[in-house]
Each structure stands twice: as structure tokens, then as C-alpha cells.
Amino acid sequence: MADVTLRHVYKVYDGGVRAVNDFDLDIKDKEFVVFVGPSGCGKSTTLRMIAGLEEITAGQLFIDGELMNEVEPKNRDIAMVFQSYALYPHMTVYENMAFGLKLRHTPKDEIDRRVKAAAEILEISELLSRKPKALSGGQRQRVALGRTIVRNPKVFLLDEPLSNLDAKLRVSMRSEITKLHEKLETTFIYVTHDQTEAMTMGNRIVVMKDGFIQQADTPITLFEDPCNLFVATFLGSPQMNIIDAELFMDGKTLKAKLNDCDDLIVSFPDIKAKQLADKKYIGGKVLLGIRPEHVRPNAGNLKTYVDVVEHLGDESILYTKMENRKDQFIIKMPFNSKIHANESISVEFNMDHVYLFDCDTHKAIMGIPNEDEIPVTIHKNMITIGEQELTLSDEFVSHLLDSAFDKEVHLAIKPDYVTLEEVPNSLKIEAKLEFVEQKTDYQALYFSIKGIEGYFAMKIRNEEQIKLGSKVNLYLPYLRLTVYDEDHNKAFSREVVHENRGVANVVNKNGMTIIRVGDSTLAYPDNGQYPDGQYDIIFKQDKLMTIFSKKLLKKGYENPEMDEPRNRIKVSAYDEDVLGDKLLTYVEVKGFDNYASFVVNNNFSVYKMPKFELFVPADGFILEPRN
Ligand code: ADP
């Protein structure tokens, strides 16, 4: 029994591979969470960090509220089941299961009790005296599970445990593991690359790609509301059809032209049209998604040509060609023997189940967004949201980068974290309920905020009914808020950002102003601005540039163009924060009381080059005389 919390966890391997980025997840006691994604997306690495088999580069891991980063694997009370379930061949099933307990000097009768109980749960009691070679693959896997069950761990970690089994056995083991989870009432974290396994087993699924969480939610919500094109096409079989489309208004109706064909036009129902994230998409190109099961043949007026028909007993799958479209357009329907290959049919989309995605960002742009984003301006500790002017907490402001202030930025939060009840440490904003959509797992509430275009959405998971048009307060917990700058890089850091202020000694000599900071020396042409003496030097957060080592230059990294190439400060880094295209480095600078933070290019990681130099251009700092 245990909660597992990962807070902004990163893994950068020695070679510099960024395997896991900003993995942030709360796993509740007794939950069955599945990490799913294509090979190499960072699933195993995350699991191994939880187990303690892999060091956490940055971020924190808590089990039942206790920080685990430095705790030995054996003291974490976690059991891990791997895909290769190496059993000891010379031992019986009983001995295999008892082995770990013996090593821990568990009393004999206690071992006996636990082995027998585990065998019962797994229904292998009659196999206890057999040796592994006399077992089938599925039985062996059960023994491997048994070895972990006897230890009564707080958390079970399973890394593709079924991938060595044949297809049929995999299906039956799936339900056995689900049953096992119900019997044991323990937290399970399960890794797989197989979307069907994920959809059928997890209470919650974490979809990963390239080391980033794409979306984490219940299977049904991921299926109904994928936050981007990747999640939409990764889950579901056959996968969602994605069609080039152009949105336009026909009177008051939102419509889409498909494949640039005048006779392929679909109309959105009002409730859907209202959910379009931004009016800018009207008149522009988008990607339209429709699942094969949401297309009805022999109806409507969209023409498509049937290439191949597959009858699978209870259902038929049609592989069809649509005008101006390269990819097949797939339709899934209840068994129908009347539709044949090589004929043209008319089809109709169920427009309640149509998705739209941005062509560049691939984000979903209709319906509940992955993140609510609203334009705001922040000046000192005041934030302007439409017509509301609010005070931000000092803590929150201390994490904001320079790029967050005094221009339009976006305040963002996941709809799941917005609440209607007052919670401590949150920003309170006023909003008006515009419309509600009932989903299988939750209600999606769409609000307007005075002075802001578009909607602000939240999810509630209860039956509460709020009157349309009513004004409410929404609470946005600071812990869950982030800020994006105009380039959509994060302008919010994990650590407090300081002013990058230290002491500098200035001497003017031979027409140069020479500045000493710690053990670094900078020199610029003397323009009479800084007489000799002691100053405070403040390095600007986003003006300094990383100088790459020879090793990295060989790997294709490029150093910036430098007017005075010797103007560098030596730094040692201890952490970094990925902001998007940019990286925030936290470094120590000699002569500074606090760490400094600099925004640099993201094609570099401080874990590859923990000690490095930063080039300081002439406009990269301010000198203030010390009083
Ligand atoms: P998955 O489990 O999703 O297939 P992994 O967590 O195994 O992905 O790997 C994530 C990334 O980290 C991949 O690019 C992989 O090549 C890399 N990686 C995994 N283990 C190591 C290692 N020991 N050293 C360097 N890179 C590694």
C-alpha cells in the first residue's frame, strides 16, 4: 500500500541521452497505472528510477510522502517483475518463491505461510514441488510474480512482463494480472509498448513519447479526449483517420472541407463548434480526426471507394480511398456482408466524435484542452487577466524568469487541477459558466473570463449541477500553474531564480575597462562609464552564451560568434530545467552568494558538461556602484 509521487523527474544518461523529461505524476495508493509508448520513450528508465536501479538526475521521488532519491533499492519496499523471469532451474517452485525471504532471515513458518498464500492467489498451489523446466511459460511467469508477492511489497513494478509469452497466453495473463491487482490491493505500475494491454489493464494510463508525458488519464478519457495527434493515433485500433481539412463558416454553421474537395464537406454541431479553441483556425488548415467506428457507411453524402473488405466475424473493416487522399480511409462497422470491394459508397461522420488538431503543434484544438492557456501580463507581483487585476504570491513570483514580465505571456494550467472549492495557495479568478459537456468519466465545464477571448475549461468528476450563466470563482493552485513566454518556452522555473548579482572589481587601463568577478576577468573598451572601484554586477538572465568543449564541438555543437572571445565566466552547474526550445541552467559563479540561472539553448545539457564557460557580451550585464 503506497502513494508514489514523481516531482519533475529527469534522467540524462552519461552519454547525454535525455531519456526522461519533467516527469510529474501522483500515483495513488492501490492504483494500477500503465506507462505506455513506443520503444525508447523512457518508460523503463522511469520505472527503474522508481525501483532505485537508476539514479534520478534531477527531481524528486516520494513513496508515501518520504523522499526516496537516495534510498537503496532494497529499502524501498518495492518489487519489480521483469520480462525475463529468470527462475533458479535447480530449485522447485516453492524454493524459488521462498528464496528471497530466506535471504532476509524470515522465520521458516512465516515463509511457509507466505509462499502458500501467494501460490493460492496465483492458483499454482499444485505446482509447488515442480522444477521450472516442467512448467509452461505462463506458469513460470506466475512463479516469477509469486516471488515478488511473498515479500508483501508496497508497490509492484512490472516491466513488459508478458512480452515473452505467445499472443494467446498474453491475453489470459492480462486478466490474471488485473485480478491479482484486485486481490492484493497494492499499487501497480506497469510498463508496456502495447496499447491494447494498456487500455485493458490500467485504471490510469500515462502515454509517453520522446521522454515526455503526453497525457495521463483514464483509458476512456484518453480515448475520448486525446490531447494531441500522437495520443489520438497511438490509442485505438484500427487507428484514427487523420484528414487534411479547412475550416470555414457557412452562415452560423462551422464546416470543414476535406482533402481540398468541394464535395467533401462536413458540418459541426453547435456544441462542438463552440469548443473550437481559437477563431484563428477558421479559414485555415487543420487536421481532422475521426475514428473508424465513428463513420457510418451507406449514409450521408461523403463518397469513398472501397479497396478491401475484411470480415472479422462480428465486425467488418473497410479500407477505402477518398478523393485527393494518399492514405487509406478506414471504416469499422458491425458485420455487413453487403458491402464489397471495388465499389463506391457514401458515408457519414458522427460529428459528435470528430477531433481537430493544429497542423504544426499537433495539439487538439477542439474540446477540453490539455492545458488551459490565457493571455496575461505580469508586472512585479501583479497579474492582469482580462479585466481582473490580482496579486500573485511571492513564492510564485520568485520562480518567474525575466521573460515573464511586462509583456503578454500565457498563464497555463491543466483543466484537471482547476477547482470550484477554495484551496490554499491558489489564484482566485472570476468566470462565467457558458456551457457544459457530459463525458463518460467527467463533466467538462467551459467558462468565459471577462476581457479574454475563447473559453477556459475545467473537469469535474461529480454530479454537481451548476446553472449556465452563473458567475463563479475558479481556484488555480500555484503549484500547478505555469507561464509560457511569447515563443511558448516556459517562463517558469522549478527552482527560485535570483537576481544573478555578485561583486565585481573594476580597473580602467590602456583604454579598457577590466572587470574581475570571482576568478574570471572580462574586458571591454573603456567608455568612461565605470570609474575604478567595487561594483555589484548583475548578469542578465538570457544574454550569456554557452561555450562548448572541444569534445562537444566535434559532435557538431557550434559556439556563438564572439566579439571578445576571452570574455567568459567559469561556472559549475548543478541542475537544469527544460523550458521548451530553451534550457535554464542553475550554476555557481565564484563571487556570487546565490546560484545564478541562465537561459541557454536546449541542444545542450549541463549533465554532459557540468563545468563550463559562459560568454558575456557587452550588453550581458549591468554594473551598479556599491554603497
Ligand atoms: P523504453 O522503456 O520506453 O523503451 P528506455 O527507458 O529503455 O525506453 O530508454 C529511453 C532512452 O534512453 C532511449 O533513447 C535509450 O536508448 C536510452 N537509454 C536507456 N538506457 C540507457 C543507458 N544505460 N545508457 C544510455 N542511454 C540509455
XYZ file of C-alpha atoms in Angstrom, residues 253-534:
282
model
C -22.521 26.883 -39.074
C -18.903 25.781 -38.731
C -17.948 23.462 -41.565
C -14.848 21.711 -42.838
C -13.789 20.998 -46.384
C -11.855 17.718 -46.571
C -8.903 16.947 -48.825
C -9.457 20.224 -50.661
C -12.542 18.703 -52.326
C -15.645 20.819 -52.805
C -17.905 17.784 -52.481
C -16.385 16.556 -49.233
C -17.929 18.915 -46.693
C -18.878 18.196 -43.078
C -20.798 20.404 -40.603
C -20.145 20.670 -36.879
C -22.987 20.634 -34.364
C -23.194 23.837 -32.305
C -21.896 22.286 -29.096
C -18.745 21.253 -30.959
C -18.305 24.494 -32.862
C -18.355 26.395 -29.573
C -15.403 24.347 -28.387
C -13.012 25.496 -31.084
C -10.020 26.806 -29.148
C -9.312 29.814 -31.341
C -11.174 31.611 -34.111
C -7.901 31.967 -35.995
C -8.408 28.428 -37.291
C -11.474 29.479 -39.285
C -10.288 29.956 -42.851
C -7.148 27.960 -42.105
C -5.878 24.434 -42.470
C -6.302 21.899 -39.686
C -6.094 18.137 -39.266
C -9.428 16.440 -38.736
C -9.559 13.127 -36.915
C -12.308 10.531 -36.991
C -12.125 7.021 -35.600
C -13.075 4.170 -37.961
C -16.011 3.242 -35.707
C -17.489 6.718 -35.967
C -18.018 6.559 -39.714
C -21.390 5.249 -40.883
C -21.491 3.666 -44.339
C -24.489 3.865 -46.657
C -25.490 7.202 -45.241
C -24.677 10.847 -45.800
C -23.010 12.178 -48.893
C -19.239 11.733 -48.497
C -18.016 9.471 -51.288
C -15.298 6.921 -50.784
C -14.129 3.941 -52.827
C -13.845 0.555 -51.134
C -10.486 -1.134 -51.763
C -10.528 -4.089 -49.421
C -13.103 -5.538 -47.049
C -12.143 -7.618 -44.011
C -14.914 -9.536 -42.288
C -13.874 -10.372 -38.739
C -16.915 -12.287 -37.588
C -18.730 -9.666 -35.557
C -17.383 -6.672 -37.423
C -16.273 -5.608 -40.875
C -13.351 -3.331 -41.642
C -13.381 -1.379 -44.881
C -10.158 0.001 -46.326
C -11.231 2.765 -48.642
C -9.849 5.540 -50.817
C -11.109 9.083 -50.629
C -10.587 11.636 -53.342
C -7.283 13.561 -53.064
C -6.062 11.375 -50.240
C -2.987 9.144 -50.180
C -3.652 7.182 -47.003
C -6.394 4.661 -46.735
C -9.569 5.814 -45.063
C -10.657 3.082 -42.681
C -14.190 2.296 -41.572
C -15.155 -0.143 -38.826
C -18.745 -1.317 -38.687
C -20.875 -4.161 -37.361
C -20.616 -7.197 -39.632
C -22.052 -6.394 -43.043
C -21.780 -8.782 -45.957
C -23.439 -6.415 -48.421
C -20.511 -4.071 -48.937
C -17.943 -5.300 -51.438
C -14.543 -4.261 -52.642
C -14.277 -2.100 -55.767
C -17.430 -0.127 -55.236
C -18.092 3.450 -54.276
C -20.099 4.081 -51.139
C -21.481 7.101 -49.326
C -20.520 7.597 -45.731
C -21.406 9.917 -42.887
C -19.254 11.047 -39.951
C -20.631 11.019 -36.449
C -19.757 14.676 -35.913
C -20.019 14.385 -32.114
C -16.835 12.329 -32.339
C -14.713 14.433 -34.642
C -11.372 15.807 -33.484
C -9.359 18.757 -34.733
C -5.616 19.248 -34.413
C -3.264 22.108 -35.157
C -1.158 21.270 -38.243
C 2.108 22.447 -36.631
C 1.832 21.821 -32.898
C -0.426 18.764 -33.351
C -2.350 19.862 -30.247
C -6.069 19.179 -30.031
C -7.888 22.426 -30.781
C -11.491 21.423 -30.194
C -12.844 20.321 -26.835
C -11.201 20.100 -23.489
C -7.580 21.204 -23.950
C -4.576 19.529 -22.386
C -3.813 22.878 -20.805
C -5.936 25.967 -20.438
C -3.885 28.908 -21.629
C -4.930 32.500 -21.166
C -3.113 35.670 -22.166
C -1.998 37.731 -19.168
C 0.524 40.397 -18.273
C 2.612 40.345 -15.134
C 4.153 43.433 -13.605
C 6.161 42.882 -10.414
C 3.715 40.777 -8.364
C 0.546 41.904 -10.104
C -1.133 39.875 -12.823
C -3.727 41.213 -15.243
C -6.182 38.611 -16.537
C -8.698 40.284 -18.851
C -10.401 42.850 -16.654
C -9.143 41.350 -13.411
C -6.072 42.600 -11.630
C -4.785 40.170 -8.998
C -1.835 39.804 -6.649
C 0.439 36.813 -7.135
C 2.103 35.048 -4.216
C 5.758 35.985 -3.619
C 6.684 32.314 -3.871
C 5.175 32.075 -7.357
C 6.871 35.282 -8.497
C 10.257 34.013 -7.286
C 10.047 31.265 -9.931
C 9.287 33.571 -12.829
C 12.014 34.250 -15.376
C 12.722 37.715 -16.754
C 10.820 36.786 -19.898
C 7.574 36.573 -17.890
C 7.381 40.244 -17.016
C 5.846 43.281 -18.662
C 4.674 41.751 -21.906
C 1.884 39.429 -22.940
C 2.549 35.890 -21.753
C 0.317 32.864 -21.233
C -0.786 31.525 -17.899
C -1.415 27.778 -18.189
C -2.921 25.012 -16.084
C -4.355 21.586 -16.799
C -8.173 21.551 -16.608
C -7.926 18.697 -14.061
C -6.298 20.975 -11.491
C -8.824 23.816 -11.570
C -11.308 23.656 -8.688
C -14.527 25.347 -7.671
C -13.794 24.943 -3.964
C -11.360 27.266 -2.320
C -7.961 25.623 -1.868
C -4.984 27.162 -0.087
C -2.155 28.638 -2.163
C -4.202 29.259 -5.222
C -5.060 32.111 -7.521
C -8.750 33.017 -7.477
C -10.298 34.197 -10.738
C -13.868 35.062 -11.639
C -15.533 33.296 -14.535
C -18.946 32.693 -16.047
C -20.210 29.234 -16.983
C -21.060 29.183 -20.685
C -21.765 25.543 -21.464
C -21.283 22.008 -20.194
C -20.456 18.783 -21.967
C -21.124 15.441 -20.309
C -18.293 12.961 -20.844
C -18.201 9.318 -19.775
C -15.882 9.985 -16.828
C -16.500 13.636 -16.032
C -18.289 16.873 -16.871
C -16.399 19.394 -18.967
C -17.293 22.927 -17.874
C -16.490 25.771 -20.249
C -16.183 29.265 -18.774
C -15.699 32.731 -20.160
C -13.449 35.238 -18.438
C -14.262 38.920 -18.920
C -11.885 40.561 -21.362
C -10.483 37.271 -22.683
C -11.414 35.591 -25.956
C -12.146 31.897 -26.050
C -13.026 29.645 -23.169
C -11.432 28.338 -20.014
C -12.248 24.695 -19.337
C -12.222 22.508 -16.270
C -13.235 18.969 -15.413
C -15.415 17.915 -12.528
C -15.814 14.296 -11.644
C -19.046 14.513 -9.672
C -22.700 15.068 -10.439
C -22.788 18.662 -9.257
C -25.018 20.833 -11.437
C -24.101 24.454 -11.926
C -26.516 26.799 -13.646
C -25.475 28.015 -17.059
C -24.622 31.700 -16.966
C -23.746 31.690 -13.274
C -20.651 33.538 -12.088
C -18.241 31.508 -10.003
C -14.749 31.710 -8.564
C -12.215 29.303 -10.001
C -9.209 28.335 -7.911
C -5.915 27.695 -9.691
C -3.345 26.118 -7.338
C 0.015 27.865 -7.721
C 1.785 24.512 -7.661
C 0.048 23.596 -10.915
C 0.382 26.885 -12.751
C 2.965 27.646 -15.340
C 3.750 30.608 -17.565
C 4.784 30.486 -21.230
C 6.569 33.341 -22.965
C 5.775 34.628 -26.444
C 7.843 31.831 -28.068
C 5.963 29.277 -25.997
C 9.013 28.480 -23.919
C 8.305 28.113 -20.220
C 8.996 31.281 -18.284
C 8.622 29.465 -15.003
C 11.415 27.607 -13.233
C 11.434 24.739 -10.784
C 13.895 26.484 -8.507
C 13.773 30.022 -7.176
C 15.512 32.385 -9.571
C 17.747 35.031 -8.041
C 18.935 38.283 -9.498
C 22.331 36.931 -10.690
C 24.049 39.534 -8.536
C 27.669 39.391 -7.332
C 30.662 41.571 -6.565
C 32.996 42.918 -9.269
C 36.204 44.959 -9.151
C 36.694 47.439 -11.974
C 40.043 48.835 -13.151
C 40.445 51.038 -16.252
C 43.745 50.576 -18.054
C 45.013 51.221 -21.612
C 41.601 52.208 -22.855
C 39.922 49.088 -21.485
C 37.506 48.581 -18.584
C 38.647 45.438 -16.853
C 36.127 43.680 -14.638
C 37.112 40.924 -12.205
C 34.386 38.591 -10.965
C 35.473 35.648 -8.826
C 38.287 34.049 -10.814
C 37.146 35.382 -14.193
C 38.243 38.575 -15.948
C 36.192 40.483 -18.503
C 37.471 43.402 -20.586
C 35.541 45.891 -22.739
C 36.549 49.157 -24.401
C 36.518 51.943 -21.782
C 33.659 54.333 -22.465
C 34.208 56.298 -19.271
C 31.071 54.832 -17.719
C 32.671 52.922 -14.847
C 35.433 54.600 -12.782
C 37.790 52.271 -10.865
C 36.194 50.719 -7.815
C 33.961 47.987 -6.457
